[in-house]
Coordinates of N, CA and C in Angstrom, one line a residue:
X1 N -30.7 54.4 -62.8 CA -29.7 54.7 -61.7 C -30.6 54.7 -60.5
X2 N -30.0 53.9 -59.4 CA -30.4 53.7 -58.1 C -29.9 54.9 -57.3
X3 N -30.9 55.6 -56.7 CA -30.4 56.5 -55.6 C -30.6 56.0 -54.3
X4 N -29.4 56.1 -53.5 CA -29.5 55.7 -52.2 C -30.5 56.2 -51.3
X5 N -30.8 57.5 -51.6 CA -32.0 58.1 -50.7 C -33.2 57.6 -51.1
X6 N -33.5 56.9 -52.2 CA -34.7 56.2 -52.6 C -34.8 54.9 -51.8
X7 N -33.9 54.4 -51.3 CA -34.0 53.1 -50.6 C -35.0 53.3 -49.6
X8 N -35.8 52.1 -49.3 CA -36.8 52.1 -48.3 C -36.2 52.2 -46.9
X9 N -36.7 53.0 -45.9 CA -36.1 53.1 -44.7 C -36.0 51.6 -44.1
X10 N -36.9 50.7 -44.3 CA -36.9 49.4 -43.7 C -35.4 48.6 -44.2
X11 N -35.2 49.0 -45.5 CA -34.1 48.5 -45.9 C -32.6 48.8 -45.3
X12 N -32.7 50.2 -45.1 CA -31.4 50.7 -44.4 C -31.5 50.3 -42.9
X13 N -32.6 50.2 -42.3 CA -32.6 49.7 -41.0 C -32.1 48.2 -41.0
X14 N -32.7 47.4 -41.8 CA -32.2 45.9 -41.9 C -30.7 46.0 -42.1
X15 N -30.2 46.6 -42.9 CA -28.7 46.8 -43.3 C -27.9 46.9 -41.9
X16 N -28.4 47.9 -41.2 CA -27.8 48.5 -39.9 C -27.9 47.3 -39.0
X17 N -29.1 46.8 -38.7 CA -29.2 45.8 -37.8 C -28.4 44.5 -38.0
X18 N -28.2 44.2 -39.3 CA -27.4 43.1 -39.8 C -26.0 43.0 -39.3
X19 N -25.4 44.2 -39.0 CA -24.1 44.3 -38.6 C -23.8 43.5 -37.4
X20 N -22.8 42.6 -37.4 CA -22.6 41.8 -36.3 C -23.3 40.6 -36.0
X21 N -24.5 40.4 -36.8 CA -25.2 39.2 -36.8 C -24.5 38.1 -37.7
X22 N -24.8 36.9 -37.3 CA -24.5 35.8 -38.2 C -25.0 35.9 -39.6
X23 N -24.3 35.9 -40.6 CA -24.9 36.4 -42.0 C -24.5 35.2 -43.0
X24 N -25.1 35.3 -44.2 CA -24.5 34.4 -45.2 C -23.0 34.8 -45.6
X25 N -22.5 33.8 -45.9 CA -20.9 33.9 -46.2 C -20.6 35.1 -47.0
X26 N -19.4 35.8 -46.9 CA -18.9 36.7 -47.8 C -18.5 35.9 -49.1
X27 N -18.2 36.7 -50.0 CA -18.2 36.1 -51.4 C -16.8 36.2 -52.0
X28 N -16.3 35.3 -52.7 CA -15.1 35.3 -53.6 C -15.8 35.4 -55.0
X29 N -15.7 36.5 -55.8 CA -16.0 36.5 -57.1 C -14.9 36.8 -58.1
X30 N -14.7 35.9 -59.1 CA -13.6 35.9 -60.0 C -14.2 35.7 -61.5
X31 N -13.4 36.1 -62.5 CA -13.9 36.1 -63.9 C -14.0 37.4 -64.5
X32 N -14.0 38.5 -63.7 CA -14.0 39.8 -64.4 C -12.7 39.9 -65.2
X33 N -12.9 40.7 -66.3 CA -11.7 40.9 -67.3 C -11.9 42.4 -67.6
X34 N -10.6 42.9 -68.3 CA -10.6 44.1 -68.9 C -10.7 45.2 -67.7
X35 N -11.5 46.2 -68.0 CA -11.6 47.3 -67.1 C -12.2 46.9 -65.7
X36 N -12.8 45.7 -65.7 CA -13.6 45.3 -64.5 C -12.5 44.3 -63.7
X37 N -11.5 44.0 -64.1 CA -10.5 43.1 -63.6 C -10.4 43.3 -62.0
X38 N -10.4 44.6 -61.7 CA -10.1 45.0 -60.2 C -11.2 44.7 -59.3
X39 N -12.3 44.0 -60.0 CA -13.5 43.8 -59.1 C -13.4 42.2 -58.7
X40 N -12.4 41.5 -59.2 CA -12.2 40.3 -58.7 C -11.7 40.1 -57.3
X41 N -12.2 39.2 -56.4 CA -11.7 39.2 -55.0 C -13.0 39.0 -54.1
X42 N -12.9 39.5 -53.0 CA -13.6 39.3 -51.8 C -14.8 40.4 -51.8
X43 N -15.9 40.1 -51.7 CA -17.1 40.8 -51.5 C -17.8 40.6 -50.2
X44 N -18.0 41.6 -49.3 CA -18.5 41.1 -48.1 C -20.1 41.5 -48.0
X45 N -20.6 40.9 -47.1 CA -22.0 40.9 -46.8 C -22.2 42.6 -46.3
X46 N -23.3 43.1 -46.8 CA -23.5 44.6 -46.5 C -24.9 44.8 -46.0
X47 N -25.6 43.7 -45.8 CA -27.1 43.8 -45.3 C -28.0 43.1 -46.2
X48 N -29.2 43.2 -45.9 CA -30.3 42.8 -46.7 C -31.3 43.9 -47.2
X49 N -32.0 43.8 -48.3 CA -32.9 44.6 -48.7 C -34.1 43.9 -49.5
X50 N -35.4 44.5 -49.4 CA -36.3 43.7 -50.2 C -36.0 44.2 -51.6
X51 N -36.2 43.4 -52.5 CA -35.9 43.8 -54.1 C -36.8 44.7 -54.7
X52 N -38.1 44.7 -54.2 CA -39.0 45.6 -54.9 C -39.7 45.1 -56.1
X53 N -39.0 43.8 -56.4 CA -39.6 43.1 -57.6 C -40.3 42.0 -57.2
X54 N -39.8 41.3 -56.2 CA -40.6 40.1 -55.7 C -40.9 40.2 -54.5
X55 N -40.5 41.2 -53.7 CA -40.8 41.2 -52.1 C -39.9 40.5 -51.3
X56 N -39.1 39.7 -51.9 CA -38.4 39.0 -51.0 C -37.1 39.5 -50.5
X57 N -36.6 39.3 -49.5 CA -35.4 39.9 -48.9 C -34.2 39.4 -49.6
X58 N -33.1 40.1 -50.1 CA -32.1 39.5 -50.7 C -30.8 40.2 -50.3
X59 N -29.7 39.6 -50.2 CA -28.6 40.0 -49.6 C -27.9 40.9 -50.5
X60 N -27.2 41.8 -49.8 CA -26.5 42.8 -50.6 C -24.9 42.7 -50.2
X61 N -24.2 42.7 -51.3 CA -22.8 42.5 -51.1 C -22.0 43.7 -51.5
X62 N -20.7 43.9 -50.9 CA -20.0 45.4 -51.1 C -18.5 45.0 -51.2
X63 N -17.8 45.8 -52.1 CA -16.5 45.7 -52.2 C -16.0 47.1 -52.0
X64 N -15.3 47.3 -51.0 CA -15.0 48.7 -50.8 C -16.1 49.7 -50.5
X65 N -16.0 50.9 -50.7 CA -17.0 52.0 -50.6 C -17.9 52.0 -51.9
X66 N -17.4 51.6 -53.0 CA -18.0 52.2 -54.4 C -18.6 51.2 -55.2
X67 N -18.4 49.9 -54.6 CA -19.1 48.6 -55.5 C -20.1 47.9 -54.6
X68 N -21.2 47.5 -55.2 CA -22.3 46.7 -54.7 C -22.8 45.6 -55.8
X69 N -23.1 44.6 -55.1 CA -24.1 43.4 -55.9 C -25.3 43.4 -55.3
X70 N -26.4 43.6 -56.0 CA -27.6 43.9 -55.3 C -28.6 43.1 -56.6
X71 N -29.7 42.6 -55.9 CA -30.7 42.1 -56.8 C -31.8 43.1 -57.1
X72 N -32.4 43.0 -58.3 CA -33.4 44.1 -58.6 C -33.5 44.0 -60.2
X73 N -34.1 45.3 -60.5 CA -34.3 45.6 -61.9 C -33.6 46.8 -62.4
X74 N -32.3 46.8 -61.8 CA -31.3 47.9 -62.1 C -30.8 47.8 -63.4
X75 N -30.1 48.9 -64.0 CA -29.5 48.7 -65.1 C -30.1 49.0 -66.5
X76 N -30.4 50.2 -66.8 CA -30.8 50.7 -68.1 C -29.8 50.4 -69.1
X77 N -28.5 50.3 -68.7 CA -27.4 50.2 -69.5 C -27.4 48.8 -70.2
X78 N -28.4 47.7 -69.7 CA -28.5 46.4 -70.3 C -29.9 46.3 -70.9
X79 N -30.8 47.2 -70.8 CA -32.0 47.2 -71.5 C -32.9 45.9 -70.7
X80 N -32.7 45.8 -69.5 CA -33.3 44.6 -68.8 C -34.6 44.5 -68.8
X81 N -35.2 43.2 -69.1 CA -36.7 42.9 -69.2 C -37.0 42.0 -68.0
X82 N -36.0 41.5 -67.3 CA -36.4 40.5 -66.3 C -35.3 40.9 -65.2
X83 N -35.7 40.7 -63.8 CA -34.9 41.1 -62.7 C -33.7 40.0 -62.6
X84 N -32.7 40.5 -62.0 CA -31.6 39.5 -61.6 C -30.6 40.3 -60.7
X85 N -29.3 39.8 -60.6 CA -28.3 40.5 -59.8 C -27.5 41.2 -60.7
X86 N -27.0 42.4 -60.1 CA -26.4 43.5 -60.9 C -25.1 43.9 -60.0
X87 N -24.0 44.1 -60.6 CA -22.9 44.7 -60.1 C -23.0 46.3 -60.3
X88 N -23.1 47.0 -59.3 CA -23.2 48.4 -59.4 C -21.9 49.3 -58.7
X89 N -21.7 50.3 -59.6 CA -20.6 51.2 -59.3 C -21.3 52.5 -58.9
X90 N -20.8 53.1 -57.8 CA -21.3 54.3 -57.4 C -20.7 55.4 -58.2
X91 N -21.5 56.4 -58.7 CA -21.0 57.4 -59.7 C -20.2 58.5 -58.8
X92 N -19.3 59.0 -59.4 CA -18.4 60.1 -58.8 C -19.0 61.3 -58.7
X93 N -20.4 61.4 -59.0 CA -20.8 62.8 -58.9 C -21.3 63.2 -57.6
X94 N -21.3 62.4 -56.7 CA -21.6 62.7 -55.3 C -23.0 62.7 -55.0
X95 N -23.8 62.3 -55.9 CA -25.4 62.4 -55.5 C -25.9 60.9 -55.2
X96 N -25.1 60.0 -54.9 CA -25.5 58.7 -54.6 C -26.2 57.8 -55.6
X97 N -25.7 58.1 -56.9 CA -26.4 57.2 -57.8 C -25.4 56.1 -58.3
X98 N -25.9 55.1 -58.9 CA -25.2 54.0 -59.3 C -25.3 53.5 -60.7
X99 N -24.3 52.9 -61.3 CA -24.3 52.5 -62.6 C -24.1 51.1 -62.8
X100 N -25.0 50.3 -63.4 CA -24.6 48.8 -63.5 C -23.6 48.6 -64.5
X101 N -22.7 47.7 -64.0 CA -21.6 47.3 -65.0 C -21.5 45.9 -65.4
X102 N -22.5 45.0 -64.7 CA -22.5 43.6 -64.9 C -23.9 43.2 -64.5
X103 N -24.5 42.3 -65.1 CA -25.9 41.7 -64.6 C -25.9 40.3 -64.9
X104 N -26.7 39.4 -64.2 CA -27.0 38.0 -64.4 C -28.5 37.8 -64.3
X105 N -29.0 37.4 -65.5 CA -30.6 37.2 -65.3 C -30.8 35.7 -65.6
X106 N -29.9 34.8 -65.4 CA -30.2 33.5 -65.7 C -31.2 33.0 -64.7
X107 N -31.8 31.6 -64.8 CA -32.6 31.3 -63.9 C -32.1 31.2 -62.4
X108 N -30.8 30.6 -62.5 CA -30.1 30.5 -61.1 C -30.0 31.9 -60.5
X109 N -29.7 32.9 -61.2 CA -29.6 34.2 -60.6 C -30.8 34.8 -60.1
X110 N -32.0 34.6 -61.0 CA -33.2 35.2 -60.8 C -33.8 34.6 -59.5
X111 N -33.6 33.3 -59.1 CA -34.1 32.5 -58.1 C -33.3 32.6 -56.9
X112 N -32.0 33.1 -56.8 CA -31.1 33.2 -55.7 C -31.6 34.4 -54.9
X113 N -31.6 34.3 -53.4 CA -31.8 35.4 -52.5 C -30.4 35.8 -52.0
X114 N -29.4 34.9 -52.2 CA -28.0 35.3 -51.9 C -27.2 34.4 -52.8
X115 N -25.9 34.9 -53.1 CA -25.1 34.2 -54.2 C -24.2 33.2 -53.8
X116 N -24.0 32.8 -52.6 CA -22.9 31.8 -52.3 C -23.0 30.6 -53.0
X117 N -24.1 29.9 -53.6 CA -24.2 28.8 -54.0 C -24.6 28.6 -55.6
X118 N -24.5 29.9 -56.3 CA -24.7 29.8 -57.7 C -23.7 29.4 -58.4
X119 N -22.4 29.4 -58.0 CA -21.3 28.9 -58.8 C -21.1 29.6 -60.1
X120 N -20.6 29.0 -61.1 CA -20.3 29.6 -62.4 C -21.5 30.0 -63.2
X121 N -21.8 31.3 -63.6 CA -22.9 31.7 -64.2 C -22.5 32.8 -65.3
X122 N -23.1 32.8 -66.6 CA -22.8 33.8 -67.5 C -23.3 35.1 -67.1
X123 N -22.6 36.3 -67.3 CA -23.0 37.6 -66.8 C -22.6 38.4 -68.1
X124 N -23.6 39.5 -68.3 CA -23.3 40.5 -69.2 C -22.6 41.5 -68.6
X125 N -21.3 42.0 -69.1 CA -20.7 43.2 -68.5 C -20.6 44.2 -69.5
X126 N -20.1 45.5 -69.0 CA -20.0 46.5 -69.9 C -18.7 46.1 -71.1
X127 N -18.1 45.1 -70.6 CA -16.8 44.8 -71.5 C -17.3 43.5 -72.3
X128 N -18.5 43.1 -72.3 CA -18.8 42.0 -73.0 C -19.2 40.8 -72.0
X129 N -19.6 39.7 -72.6 CA -19.9 38.5 -71.9 C -18.8 38.0 -71.0
X130 N -19.0 37.5 -69.6 CA -18.2 37.0 -68.9 C -18.8 35.8 -68.1
X131 N -18.1 34.8 -67.7 CA -18.5 33.7 -66.7 C -18.0 34.0 -65.4
X132 N -18.7 34.5 -64.5 CA -18.2 34.7 -63.1 C -18.4 33.5 -62.2
X133 N -17.3 33.2 -61.5 CA -17.3 32.1 -60.6 C -17.6 32.9 -59.3
X134 N -18.7 32.3 -58.4 CA -19.0 33.0 -57.2 C -19.2 31.8 -56.2
X135 N -18.7 32.1 -55.0 CA -19.0 31.2 -54.0 C -18.4 31.9 -52.6
X136 N -18.5 31.1 -51.5 CA -18.1 31.7 -50.3 C -16.5 31.9 -50.4
X137 N -16.0 32.9 -49.8 CA -14.5 33.1 -49.8 C -13.9 32.1 -49.1
X138 N -12.6 31.7 -49.4 CA -11.9 30.8 -48.4 C -11.7 31.7 -47.1
X139 N -11.8 31.1 -46.0 CA -11.8 32.0 -44.8 C -11.2 31.2 -43.6
X140 N -11.0 31.9 -42.5 CA -10.6 31.4 -41.1 C -11.8 31.6 -40.4
X141 N -12.0 30.5 -39.6 CA -13.2 30.7 -38.8 C -13.0 31.7 -37.4
X142 N -14.0 32.4 -37.1 CA -14.1 33.3 -36.1 C -13.6 32.6 -34.8
X143 N -12.8 33.2 -34.0 CA -12.6 32.7 -32.7 C -13.8 32.6 -31.8
X144 N -14.8 33.2 -32.1 CA -16.1 33.1 -31.4 C -17.1 32.4 -32.0
X145 N -16.8 31.5 -33.2 CA -17.9 30.8 -33.7 C -18.7 30.0 -32.9
X146 N -18.2 29.4 -31.8 CA -18.8 28.5 -31.1 C -19.7 29.2 -29.8
X147 N -19.7 30.5 -29.9 CA -20.3 31.4 -28.7 C -21.7 31.0 -28.7
X148 N -22.1 31.0 -27.5 CA -23.7 30.6 -27.3 C -24.4 31.9 -26.8
X149 N -25.3 32.5 -27.8 CA -26.0 33.6 -27.4 C -26.9 33.5 -26.0
X150 N -27.4 32.3 -25.7 CA -28.1 32.1 -24.4 C -27.2 32.2 -23.3
X151 N -25.8 31.8 -23.5 CA -25.0 32.1 -22.3 C -24.6 33.5 -21.9
X152 N -24.2 34.1 -23.1 CA -24.1 35.6 -23.0 C -25.4 36.4 -22.5
X153 N -26.4 35.9 -23.1 CA -27.6 36.6 -22.7 C -28.2 36.5 -21.1
X154 N -27.7 35.5 -20.7 CA -28.0 35.3 -19.3 C -27.1 36.0 -18.3
X155 N -26.1 36.8 -18.8 CA -25.2 37.6 -18.1 C -25.8 38.9 -17.6
X156 N -25.6 39.5 -16.4 CA -26.0 40.9 -16.1 C -24.8 41.7 -16.8
X157 N -25.0 43.1 -16.7 CA -24.1 44.1 -17.3 C -22.7 43.8 -16.8
X158 N -22.4 43.6 -15.5 CA -21.1 43.5 -15.0 C -20.4 42.1 -15.4
X159 N -21.2 41.0 -15.5 CA -20.7 39.8 -15.9 C -20.3 40.0 -17.5
X160 N -21.2 40.7 -18.0 CA -21.0 40.8 -19.6 C -19.7 41.7 -19.9
X161 N -19.6 42.7 -19.1 CA -18.3 43.5 -19.3 C -17.2 42.6 -19.0
X162 N -17.2 41.8 -18.0 CA -16.0 41.0 -17.7 C -15.7 39.9 -18.8
X163 N -16.8 39.4 -19.3 CA -16.8 38.4 -20.5 C -16.4 39.1 -21.7
X164 N -16.7 40.3 -21.7 CA -16.3 41.1 -23.1 C -14.7 41.3 -23.2
X165 N -14.0 41.4 -22.0 CA -12.7 41.5 -21.9 C -11.9 40.3 -22.4
X166 N -12.3 39.2 -21.7 CA -11.6 37.9 -22.0 C -12.3 36.9 -22.9
X167 N -13.5 37.2 -23.2 CA -14.2 36.2 -23.9 C -14.9 36.7 -25.1
X168 N -16.0 35.9 -25.5 CA -16.6 36.3 -26.7 C -17.8 37.0 -26.6
X169 N -18.4 37.4 -25.5 CA -19.5 38.1 -25.1 C -19.3 39.5 -25.5
X170 N -20.3 40.2 -26.0 CA -20.1 41.8 -26.3 C -21.0 42.7 -25.5
X171 N -20.4 43.3 -24.7 CA -21.2 44.3 -23.9 C -21.7 45.5 -24.5
X172 N -21.1 45.9 -25.9 CA -21.5 47.0 -26.7 C -23.0 46.8 -26.9
X173 N -23.6 45.8 -27.0 CA -24.9 45.5 -27.4 C -25.8 46.0 -26.5
X174 N -25.4 46.0 -25.2 CA -26.3 46.3 -24.1 C -27.1 47.7 -24.4
X175 N -26.2 48.6 -25.0 CA -27.0 50.0 -25.3 C -28.3 49.8 -26.2
X176 N -28.1 49.0 -27.1 CA -29.1 48.9 -28.3 C -30.3 47.8 -27.8
X177 N -29.7 46.7 -27.3 CA -30.6 45.5 -27.1 C -30.9 45.2 -25.6
X178 N -30.2 46.0 -24.7 CA -30.5 45.8 -23.3 C -30.0 44.3 -22.8
X179 N -29.3 43.7 -23.4 CA -28.6 42.4 -23.0 C -27.3 42.2 -23.7
X180 N -26.8 41.2 -23.0 CA -25.3 40.8 -23.7 C -25.4 39.8 -24.8
X181 N -24.7 39.9 -25.8 CA -24.8 39.0 -27.0 C -23.3 38.7 -27.3
X182 N -23.3 37.6 -28.3 CA -22.1 37.1 -28.8 C -21.4 38.1 -29.6
X183 N -20.2 38.1 -29.6 CA -19.2 39.1 -30.5 C -19.4 38.5 -31.8
X184 N -19.0 39.1 -32.8 CA -19.0 38.7 -34.2 C -18.6 37.3 -34.3
X185 N -19.4 36.4 -34.9 CA -19.0 35.1 -35.1 C -18.8 34.6 -36.5
X186 N -18.8 35.7 -37.3 CA -18.6 35.3 -38.9 C -17.1 35.1 -39.2
X187 N -16.7 34.3 -40.0 CA -15.5 33.9 -40.3 C -14.7 35.2 -41.1
X188 N -13.5 35.0 -41.4 CA -12.9 36.2 -41.9 C -12.2 35.6 -43.1
X189 N -12.5 36.4 -44.4 CA -12.1 36.0 -45.7 C -10.5 36.1 -45.6
X190 N -9.8 35.1 -46.3 CA -8.5 35.1 -46.5 C -8.4 36.1 -47.7
X191 N -7.2 36.8 -47.6 CA -7.0 38.0 -48.7 C -7.0 37.2 -50.1
X192 N -7.4 38.0 -51.1 CA -7.4 37.6 -52.5 C -6.0 37.9 -53.1
X193 N -5.4 37.0 -53.7 CA -4.2 37.0 -54.1 C -4.1 37.2 -55.7
X194 N -5.1 37.0 -56.4 CA -5.1 36.8 -57.9 C -5.0 38.0 -58.7
X195 N -5.5 39.1 -58.2 CA -5.2 40.4 -58.9 C -5.5 41.5 -57.9
X196 N -5.1 42.8 -58.4 CA -5.1 44.0 -57.4 C -6.6 44.1 -57.1
X197 N -6.9 44.1 -55.7 CA -8.3 44.4 -55.3 C -8.5 45.9 -55.1
X198 N -9.4 46.7 -55.7 CA -9.6 48.0 -55.5 C -10.4 48.3 -54.3

């Protein structure tokens, strides 16, 4: 079981800093069945973390507050001998531990630093084998997709505040970064209609 408290500080900081930045697409994952059927749907970008296995940064995805997809050697439930991607459910004990309910250790999964392009892959789940289809979620583009960080960054605080009201510049970043930046440029996933999303 992974304990959130054991995550490296660098990983936590990376996840926090990634909020609002342009990131890999959010995912649409389908193919879960049985007790896991409620996990079909949209999984959002939740930051990056070094895997600890190969030292590379890997994207972390989340659905709601309790479900994560992360790369690593998690999952004693599956007696893993090689790293891969794992669907983790936060345990209800309140001690920030997670249990793996699915994993993929195919070559495509082992070699991916993010999952948007792996397509259909076999996964082992607590309900047996499943083929999960994974790709970018169907989405609508952000109204700020064409925002230019250099244009926003050239504004002083007053100009940035004005552009924040009517445009795509974001003055809130002034506190952290000391400059004006573009508002969220990431597309928004269309709602998943296939089954109930928990």
